[in-house]
Short mmCIF file of C-alpha atoms and ligand atoms in Angstrom, two decimals:
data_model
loop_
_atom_site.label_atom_id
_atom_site.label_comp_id
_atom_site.label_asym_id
_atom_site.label_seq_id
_atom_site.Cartn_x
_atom_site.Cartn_y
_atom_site.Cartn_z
CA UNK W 1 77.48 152.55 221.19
CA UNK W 2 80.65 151.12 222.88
CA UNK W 3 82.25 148.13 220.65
CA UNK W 4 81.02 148.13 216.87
CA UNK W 5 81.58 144.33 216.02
CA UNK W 6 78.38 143.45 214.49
CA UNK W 7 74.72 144.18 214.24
CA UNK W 8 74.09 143.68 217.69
CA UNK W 9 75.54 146.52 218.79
CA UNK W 10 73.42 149.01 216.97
CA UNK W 11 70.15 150.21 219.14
CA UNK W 12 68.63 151.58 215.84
CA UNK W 13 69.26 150.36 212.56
CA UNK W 14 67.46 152.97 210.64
CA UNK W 15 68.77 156.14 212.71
CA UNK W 16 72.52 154.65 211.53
CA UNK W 17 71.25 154.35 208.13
CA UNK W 18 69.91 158.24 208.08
CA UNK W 19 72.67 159.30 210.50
CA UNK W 20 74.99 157.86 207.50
CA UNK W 21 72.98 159.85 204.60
CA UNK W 22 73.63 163.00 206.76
CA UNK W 23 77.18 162.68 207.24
CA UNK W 24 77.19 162.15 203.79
CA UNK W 25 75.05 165.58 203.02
CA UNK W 26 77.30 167.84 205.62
CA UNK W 27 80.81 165.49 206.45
CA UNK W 28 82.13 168.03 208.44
CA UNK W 29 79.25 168.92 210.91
CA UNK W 30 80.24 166.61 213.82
CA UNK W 31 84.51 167.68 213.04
CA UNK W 32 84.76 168.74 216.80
CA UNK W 33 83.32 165.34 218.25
CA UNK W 34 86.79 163.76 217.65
CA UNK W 35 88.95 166.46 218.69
CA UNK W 36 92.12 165.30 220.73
CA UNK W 37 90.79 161.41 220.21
CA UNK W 38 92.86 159.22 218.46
CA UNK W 39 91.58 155.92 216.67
CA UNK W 40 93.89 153.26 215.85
CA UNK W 41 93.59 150.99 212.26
CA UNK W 42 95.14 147.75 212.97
CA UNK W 43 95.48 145.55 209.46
CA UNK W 44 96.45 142.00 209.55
CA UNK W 45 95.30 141.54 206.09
CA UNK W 46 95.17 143.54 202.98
CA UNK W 47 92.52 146.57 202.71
CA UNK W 48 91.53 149.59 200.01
CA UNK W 49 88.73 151.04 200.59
CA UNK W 50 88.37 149.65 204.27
CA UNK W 51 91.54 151.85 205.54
CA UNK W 52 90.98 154.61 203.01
CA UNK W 53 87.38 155.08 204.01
CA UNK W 54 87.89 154.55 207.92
CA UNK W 55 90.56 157.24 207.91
CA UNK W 56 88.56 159.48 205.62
CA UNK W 57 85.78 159.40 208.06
CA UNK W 58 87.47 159.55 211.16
CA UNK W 59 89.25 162.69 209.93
CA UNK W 60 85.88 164.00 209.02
CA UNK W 61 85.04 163.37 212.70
CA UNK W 62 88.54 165.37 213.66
CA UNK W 63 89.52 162.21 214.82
CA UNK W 64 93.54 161.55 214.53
CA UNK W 65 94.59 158.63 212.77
CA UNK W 66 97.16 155.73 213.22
CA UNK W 67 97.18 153.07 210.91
CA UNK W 68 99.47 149.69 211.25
CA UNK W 69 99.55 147.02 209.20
CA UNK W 70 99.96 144.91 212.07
CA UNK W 71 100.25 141.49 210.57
CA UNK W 72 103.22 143.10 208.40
CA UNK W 73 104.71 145.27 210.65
CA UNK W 74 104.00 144.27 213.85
CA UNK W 75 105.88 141.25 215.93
CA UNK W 76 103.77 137.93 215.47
CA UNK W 77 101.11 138.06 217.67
CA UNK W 78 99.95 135.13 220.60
CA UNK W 79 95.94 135.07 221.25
CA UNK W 80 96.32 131.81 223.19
CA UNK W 81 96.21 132.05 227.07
CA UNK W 82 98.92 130.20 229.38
CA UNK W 83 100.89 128.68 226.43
CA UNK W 84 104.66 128.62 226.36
CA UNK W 85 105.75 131.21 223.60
CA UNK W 86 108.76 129.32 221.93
CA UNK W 87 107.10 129.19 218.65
CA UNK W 88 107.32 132.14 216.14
CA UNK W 89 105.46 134.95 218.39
CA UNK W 90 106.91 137.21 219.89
CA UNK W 91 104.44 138.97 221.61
CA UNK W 92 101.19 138.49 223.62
CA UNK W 93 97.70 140.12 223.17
CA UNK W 94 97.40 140.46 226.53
CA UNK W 95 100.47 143.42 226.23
CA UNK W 96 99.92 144.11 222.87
CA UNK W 97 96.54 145.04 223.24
CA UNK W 98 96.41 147.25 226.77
CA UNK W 99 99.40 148.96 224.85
CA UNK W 100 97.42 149.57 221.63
CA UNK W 101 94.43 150.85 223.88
CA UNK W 102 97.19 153.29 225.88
CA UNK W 103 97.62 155.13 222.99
CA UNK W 104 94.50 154.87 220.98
CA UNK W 105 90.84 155.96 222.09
CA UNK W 106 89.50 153.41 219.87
CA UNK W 107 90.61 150.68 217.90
CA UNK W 108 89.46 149.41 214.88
CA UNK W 109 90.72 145.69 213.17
CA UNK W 110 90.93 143.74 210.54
CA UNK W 111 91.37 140.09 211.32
CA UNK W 112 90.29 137.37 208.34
CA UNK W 113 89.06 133.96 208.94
CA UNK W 114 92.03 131.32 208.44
CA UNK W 115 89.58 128.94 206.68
CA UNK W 116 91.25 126.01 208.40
CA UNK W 117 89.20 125.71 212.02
CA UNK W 118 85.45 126.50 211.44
CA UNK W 119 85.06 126.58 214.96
CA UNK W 120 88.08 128.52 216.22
CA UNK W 121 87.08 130.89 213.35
CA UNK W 122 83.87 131.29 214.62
CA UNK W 123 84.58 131.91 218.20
CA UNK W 124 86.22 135.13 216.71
CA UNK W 125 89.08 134.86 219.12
CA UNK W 126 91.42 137.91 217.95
CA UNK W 127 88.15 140.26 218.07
CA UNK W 128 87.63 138.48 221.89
CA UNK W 129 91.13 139.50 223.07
CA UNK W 130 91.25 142.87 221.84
CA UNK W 131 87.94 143.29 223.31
CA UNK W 132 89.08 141.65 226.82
CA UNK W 133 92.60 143.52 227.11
CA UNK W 134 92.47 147.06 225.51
CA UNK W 135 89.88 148.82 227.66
CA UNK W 136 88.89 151.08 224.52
CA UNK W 137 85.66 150.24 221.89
CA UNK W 138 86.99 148.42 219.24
CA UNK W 139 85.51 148.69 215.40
CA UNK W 140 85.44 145.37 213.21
CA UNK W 141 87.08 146.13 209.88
CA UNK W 142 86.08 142.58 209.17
CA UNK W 143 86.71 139.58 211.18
CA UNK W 144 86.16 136.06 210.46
CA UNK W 145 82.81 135.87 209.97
CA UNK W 146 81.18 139.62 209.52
CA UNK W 147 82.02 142.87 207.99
CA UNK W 148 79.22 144.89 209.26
CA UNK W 149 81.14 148.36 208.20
CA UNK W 150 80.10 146.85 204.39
CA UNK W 151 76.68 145.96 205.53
CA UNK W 152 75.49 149.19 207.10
CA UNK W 153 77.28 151.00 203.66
CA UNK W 154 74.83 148.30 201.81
CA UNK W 155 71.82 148.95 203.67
CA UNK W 156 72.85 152.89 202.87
CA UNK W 157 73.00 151.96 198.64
CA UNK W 158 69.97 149.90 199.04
CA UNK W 159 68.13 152.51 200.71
CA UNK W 160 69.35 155.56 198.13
CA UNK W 161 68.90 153.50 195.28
CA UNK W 162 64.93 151.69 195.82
CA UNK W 163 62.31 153.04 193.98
CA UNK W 164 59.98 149.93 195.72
CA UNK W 165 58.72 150.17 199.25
CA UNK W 166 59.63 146.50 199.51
CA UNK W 167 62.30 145.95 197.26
CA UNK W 168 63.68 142.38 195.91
CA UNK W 169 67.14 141.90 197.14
CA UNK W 170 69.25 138.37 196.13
CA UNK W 171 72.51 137.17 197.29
CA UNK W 172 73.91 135.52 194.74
CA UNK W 173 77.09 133.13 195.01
CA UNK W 174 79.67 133.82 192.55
CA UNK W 175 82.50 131.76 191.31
CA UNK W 176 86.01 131.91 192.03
CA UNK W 177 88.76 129.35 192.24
CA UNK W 178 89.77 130.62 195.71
CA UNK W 179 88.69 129.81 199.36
CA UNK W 180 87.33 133.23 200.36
CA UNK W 181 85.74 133.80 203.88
CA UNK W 182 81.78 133.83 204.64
CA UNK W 183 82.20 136.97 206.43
CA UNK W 184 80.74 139.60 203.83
CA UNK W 185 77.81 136.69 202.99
CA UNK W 186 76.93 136.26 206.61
CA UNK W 187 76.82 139.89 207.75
CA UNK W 188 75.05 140.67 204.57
CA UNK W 189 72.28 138.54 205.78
CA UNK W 190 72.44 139.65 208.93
CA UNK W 191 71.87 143.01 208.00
CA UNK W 192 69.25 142.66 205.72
CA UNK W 193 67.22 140.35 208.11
CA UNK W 194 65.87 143.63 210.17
CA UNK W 195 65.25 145.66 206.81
CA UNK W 196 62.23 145.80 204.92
CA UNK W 197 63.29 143.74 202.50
CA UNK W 198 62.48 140.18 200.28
CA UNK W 199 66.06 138.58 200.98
CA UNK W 200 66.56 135.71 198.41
CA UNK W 201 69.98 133.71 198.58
CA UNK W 202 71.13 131.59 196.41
CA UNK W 203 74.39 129.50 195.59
CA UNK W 204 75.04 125.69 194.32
CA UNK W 205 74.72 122.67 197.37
CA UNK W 206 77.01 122.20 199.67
CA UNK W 207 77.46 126.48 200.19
CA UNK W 208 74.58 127.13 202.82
CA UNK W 209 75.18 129.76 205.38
CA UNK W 210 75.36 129.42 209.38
CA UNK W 211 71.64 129.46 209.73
CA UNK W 212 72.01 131.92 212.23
CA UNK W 213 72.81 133.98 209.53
CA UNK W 214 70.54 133.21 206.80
CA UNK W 215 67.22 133.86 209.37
CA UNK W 216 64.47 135.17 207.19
CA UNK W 217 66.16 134.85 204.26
CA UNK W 218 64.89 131.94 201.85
CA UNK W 219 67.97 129.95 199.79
CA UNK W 220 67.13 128.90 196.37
CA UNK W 221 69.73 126.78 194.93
CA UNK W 222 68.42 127.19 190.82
CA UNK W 223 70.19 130.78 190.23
CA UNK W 224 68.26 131.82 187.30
CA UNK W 225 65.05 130.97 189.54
CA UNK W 226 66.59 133.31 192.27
CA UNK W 227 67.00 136.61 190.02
CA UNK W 228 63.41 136.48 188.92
CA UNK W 229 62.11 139.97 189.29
CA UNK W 230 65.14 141.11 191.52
CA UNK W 231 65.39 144.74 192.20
CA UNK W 232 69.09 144.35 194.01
CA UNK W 233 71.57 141.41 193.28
CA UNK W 234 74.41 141.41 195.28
CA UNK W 235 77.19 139.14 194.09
CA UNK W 236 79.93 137.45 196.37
CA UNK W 237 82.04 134.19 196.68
CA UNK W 238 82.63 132.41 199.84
CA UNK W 239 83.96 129.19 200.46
CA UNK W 240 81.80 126.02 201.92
CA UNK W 241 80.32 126.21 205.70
CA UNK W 242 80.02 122.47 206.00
CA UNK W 243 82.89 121.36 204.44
CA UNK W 244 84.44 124.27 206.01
CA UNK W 245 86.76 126.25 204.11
CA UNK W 246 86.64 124.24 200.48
CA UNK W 247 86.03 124.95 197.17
CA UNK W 248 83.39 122.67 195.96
CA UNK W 249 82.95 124.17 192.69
CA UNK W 250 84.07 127.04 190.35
CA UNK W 251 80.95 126.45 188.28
CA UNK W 252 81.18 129.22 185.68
CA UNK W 253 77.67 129.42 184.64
CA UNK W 254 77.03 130.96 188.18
CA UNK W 255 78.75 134.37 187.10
CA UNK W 256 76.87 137.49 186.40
CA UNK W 257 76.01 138.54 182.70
CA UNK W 258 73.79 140.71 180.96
CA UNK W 259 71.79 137.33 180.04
CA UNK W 260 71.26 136.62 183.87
CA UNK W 261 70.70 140.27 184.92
CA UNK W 262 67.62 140.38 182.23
CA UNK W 263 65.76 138.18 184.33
CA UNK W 264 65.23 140.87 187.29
CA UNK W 265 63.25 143.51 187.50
CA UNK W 266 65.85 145.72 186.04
CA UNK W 267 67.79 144.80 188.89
CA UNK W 268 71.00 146.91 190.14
CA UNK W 269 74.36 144.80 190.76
CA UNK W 270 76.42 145.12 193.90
CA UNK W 271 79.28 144.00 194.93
CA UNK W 272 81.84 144.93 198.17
CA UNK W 273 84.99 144.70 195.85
CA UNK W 274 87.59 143.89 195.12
CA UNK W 275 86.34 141.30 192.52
CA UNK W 276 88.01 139.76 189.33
CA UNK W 277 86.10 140.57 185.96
CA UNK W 278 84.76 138.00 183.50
CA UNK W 279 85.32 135.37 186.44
CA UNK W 280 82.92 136.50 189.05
CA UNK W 281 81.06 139.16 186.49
CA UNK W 282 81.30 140.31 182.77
CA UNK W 283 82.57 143.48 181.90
CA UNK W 284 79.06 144.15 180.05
CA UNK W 285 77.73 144.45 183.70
CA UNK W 286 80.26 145.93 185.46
CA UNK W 287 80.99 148.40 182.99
CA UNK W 288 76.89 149.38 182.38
CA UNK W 289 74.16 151.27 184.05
CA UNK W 290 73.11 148.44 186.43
CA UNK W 291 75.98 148.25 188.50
CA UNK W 292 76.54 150.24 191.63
CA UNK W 293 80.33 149.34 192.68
CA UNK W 294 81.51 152.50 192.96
CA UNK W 295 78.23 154.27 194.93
CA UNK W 296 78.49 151.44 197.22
CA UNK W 297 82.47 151.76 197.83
CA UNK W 298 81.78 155.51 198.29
CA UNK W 299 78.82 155.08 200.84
CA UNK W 300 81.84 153.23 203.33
CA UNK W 301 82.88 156.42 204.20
CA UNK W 302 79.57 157.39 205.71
CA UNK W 303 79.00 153.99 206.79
CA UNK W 304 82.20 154.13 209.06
CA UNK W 305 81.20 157.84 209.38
CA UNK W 306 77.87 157.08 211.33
CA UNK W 307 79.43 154.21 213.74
CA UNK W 308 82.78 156.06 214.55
CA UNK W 309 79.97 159.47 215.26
CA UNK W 310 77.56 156.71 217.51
CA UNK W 311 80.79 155.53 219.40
CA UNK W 312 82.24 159.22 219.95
CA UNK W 313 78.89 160.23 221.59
CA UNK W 314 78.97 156.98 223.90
CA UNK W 315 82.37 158.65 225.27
CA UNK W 316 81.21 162.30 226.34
C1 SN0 T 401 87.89 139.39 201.01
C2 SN0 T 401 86.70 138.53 201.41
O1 SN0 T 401 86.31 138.53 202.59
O2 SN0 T 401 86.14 137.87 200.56
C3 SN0 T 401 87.64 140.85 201.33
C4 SN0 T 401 86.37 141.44 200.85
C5 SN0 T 401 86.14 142.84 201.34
N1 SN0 T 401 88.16 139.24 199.59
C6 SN0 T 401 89.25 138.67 199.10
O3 SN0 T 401 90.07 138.22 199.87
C7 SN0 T 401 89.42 138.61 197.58
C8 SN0 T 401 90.72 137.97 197.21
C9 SN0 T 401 90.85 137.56 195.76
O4 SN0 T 401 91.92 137.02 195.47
O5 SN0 T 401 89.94 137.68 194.93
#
């Protein structure tokens, strides 16, 4: 593996996953891979368990660790070619970047989607340049449209945690009065397209998914319909696709209870986190034996673990 932006660059989906459970089983096995590397955590937006567990694993790998909140820290950053920088930039990606990759072996980012341009969004533009000008693989600690570091640490829980061969697994829509990104949504999808899986979606009209994302995937819009015998339902807001970046609703009724987990199939509940209780799900769920938050928060570590290991071995 060179660049880690999204499921296309992984040859083998389930080697990751078990290369994950093993790093997992014995973290420090592979602690000379990254010996004398150095990786490089750029932030332009805010992160927990994203930094945490990226430095936790890279240090497992002996990796060293620089971490920048970039988009704090750092002078204002241009991604546009040829413009005139009189605005409030200071600096170019072009520099900025081959810079960044003089000093780091790889580089891993966090960029967000600004929610204003669907299609500048989409053409994941700061992910592009980094790519184009540092000369080192860079890691996607979420971009604008996918956070496949989440997604393989998903496929991980959902793997550890099925006791069916072909489990039930539904994305549920939850609300919240604030425009998040589709990025966790879409690369959920896109991840659970290859596995052997029954991938249900569901959210009100008007909060469809880039079909490219949704694939196999089939969307029921009637939520209790969509939890029917569910053995996995993963929660998550995102703002509209079409009416790109909006909130169209805040519907309450759409958050997770007790009363809407009884319809699965004594289903687990997921979430990436962070999430606000009673708005996007009760206490009574968070707080019982269904929900896997904090299994699926730890699994990032081996998640990032199993990449950062597939991308060391690309280097010898
Ligand atoms: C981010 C998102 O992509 O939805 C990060 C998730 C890992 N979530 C938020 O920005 C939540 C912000 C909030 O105010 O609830």
């Amino acid at each position: 593996m060179n660049h880690f932006l999204s499921i296309n660059d992984v040859t083998d989906l389930s080697q990751l996953i078990s290369s994950g459970i093993s790093a997992k089983r014995n973290p420090f096995g592979d602690i000379e891979l990254g010996k004398n590397k150095t990786i490089g955590l750029l932030f332009f937006n805010s992160s927990l368990r994203t930094r945490i567990s990226t430095q936790k694993a890279a240090q497992n790998l002996g990796l060293n660790v620089i971490t920048m909140n970039v988009g704090q820290d750092g002078w204002g950053l241009e991604m546009e070619e040829g413009v005139i920088m009189n605005g409030d930039k200071a600096e170019h990606v072009k520099e900025a970047a081959a810079v960044i990759g003089s000093y780091c072996d790889i580089i891993g980012i966090r960029s967000f989607a600004g929610l204003q341009d669907r299609e500048k969004d989409y053409s994941e533009q700061v992910f592009q340049q980094f790519k184009k000008y540092a000369e080192v693989p860079i890691v996607n600690l979420e971009s604008a449209t996918r956070h496949p570091l989440q997604s393989l640490a998903d496929c991980i829980t959902i793997e550890e945690f099925k006791i069916k061969q072909r489990p039930k697994v539904v994305l549920t829509w939850l609300p919240h009065f604030k425009a998040l990104p589709q990025a966790v949504a879409n690369s959920f999808c896109e991840w659970m397209n290859p596995m052997d899986v029954e991938l249900v979606i569901t959210h009100p009209e008007g909060y469809d998914l880039a079909p490219e994302f949704v694939g196999k995937g089939q969307v029921i819009y009637d939520q209790n319909k969509a939890l029917e015998g569910a053995d996995f339902v993963y929660g998550k807001n995102w703002s509209s696709y079409q009416h790109y970046g909006q909130v169209l609703t805040d519907d309450p009724s759409w958050m997770i209870t007790e009363a809407k987990m009884a319809l699965t199939d004594n289903g687990k509940f997921m979430h990436c986190l962070p999430l606000r209780r009673n708005m996007k799900v009760a206490d009574e769920v968070l707080d019982g034996p269904r929900s896997l938050v904090i299994e699926e928060a730890a699994n990032r570590e081996w998640s990032a673990q199993a990449v950062l290991r597939e991308i060391l071995l690309g280097m010898q």
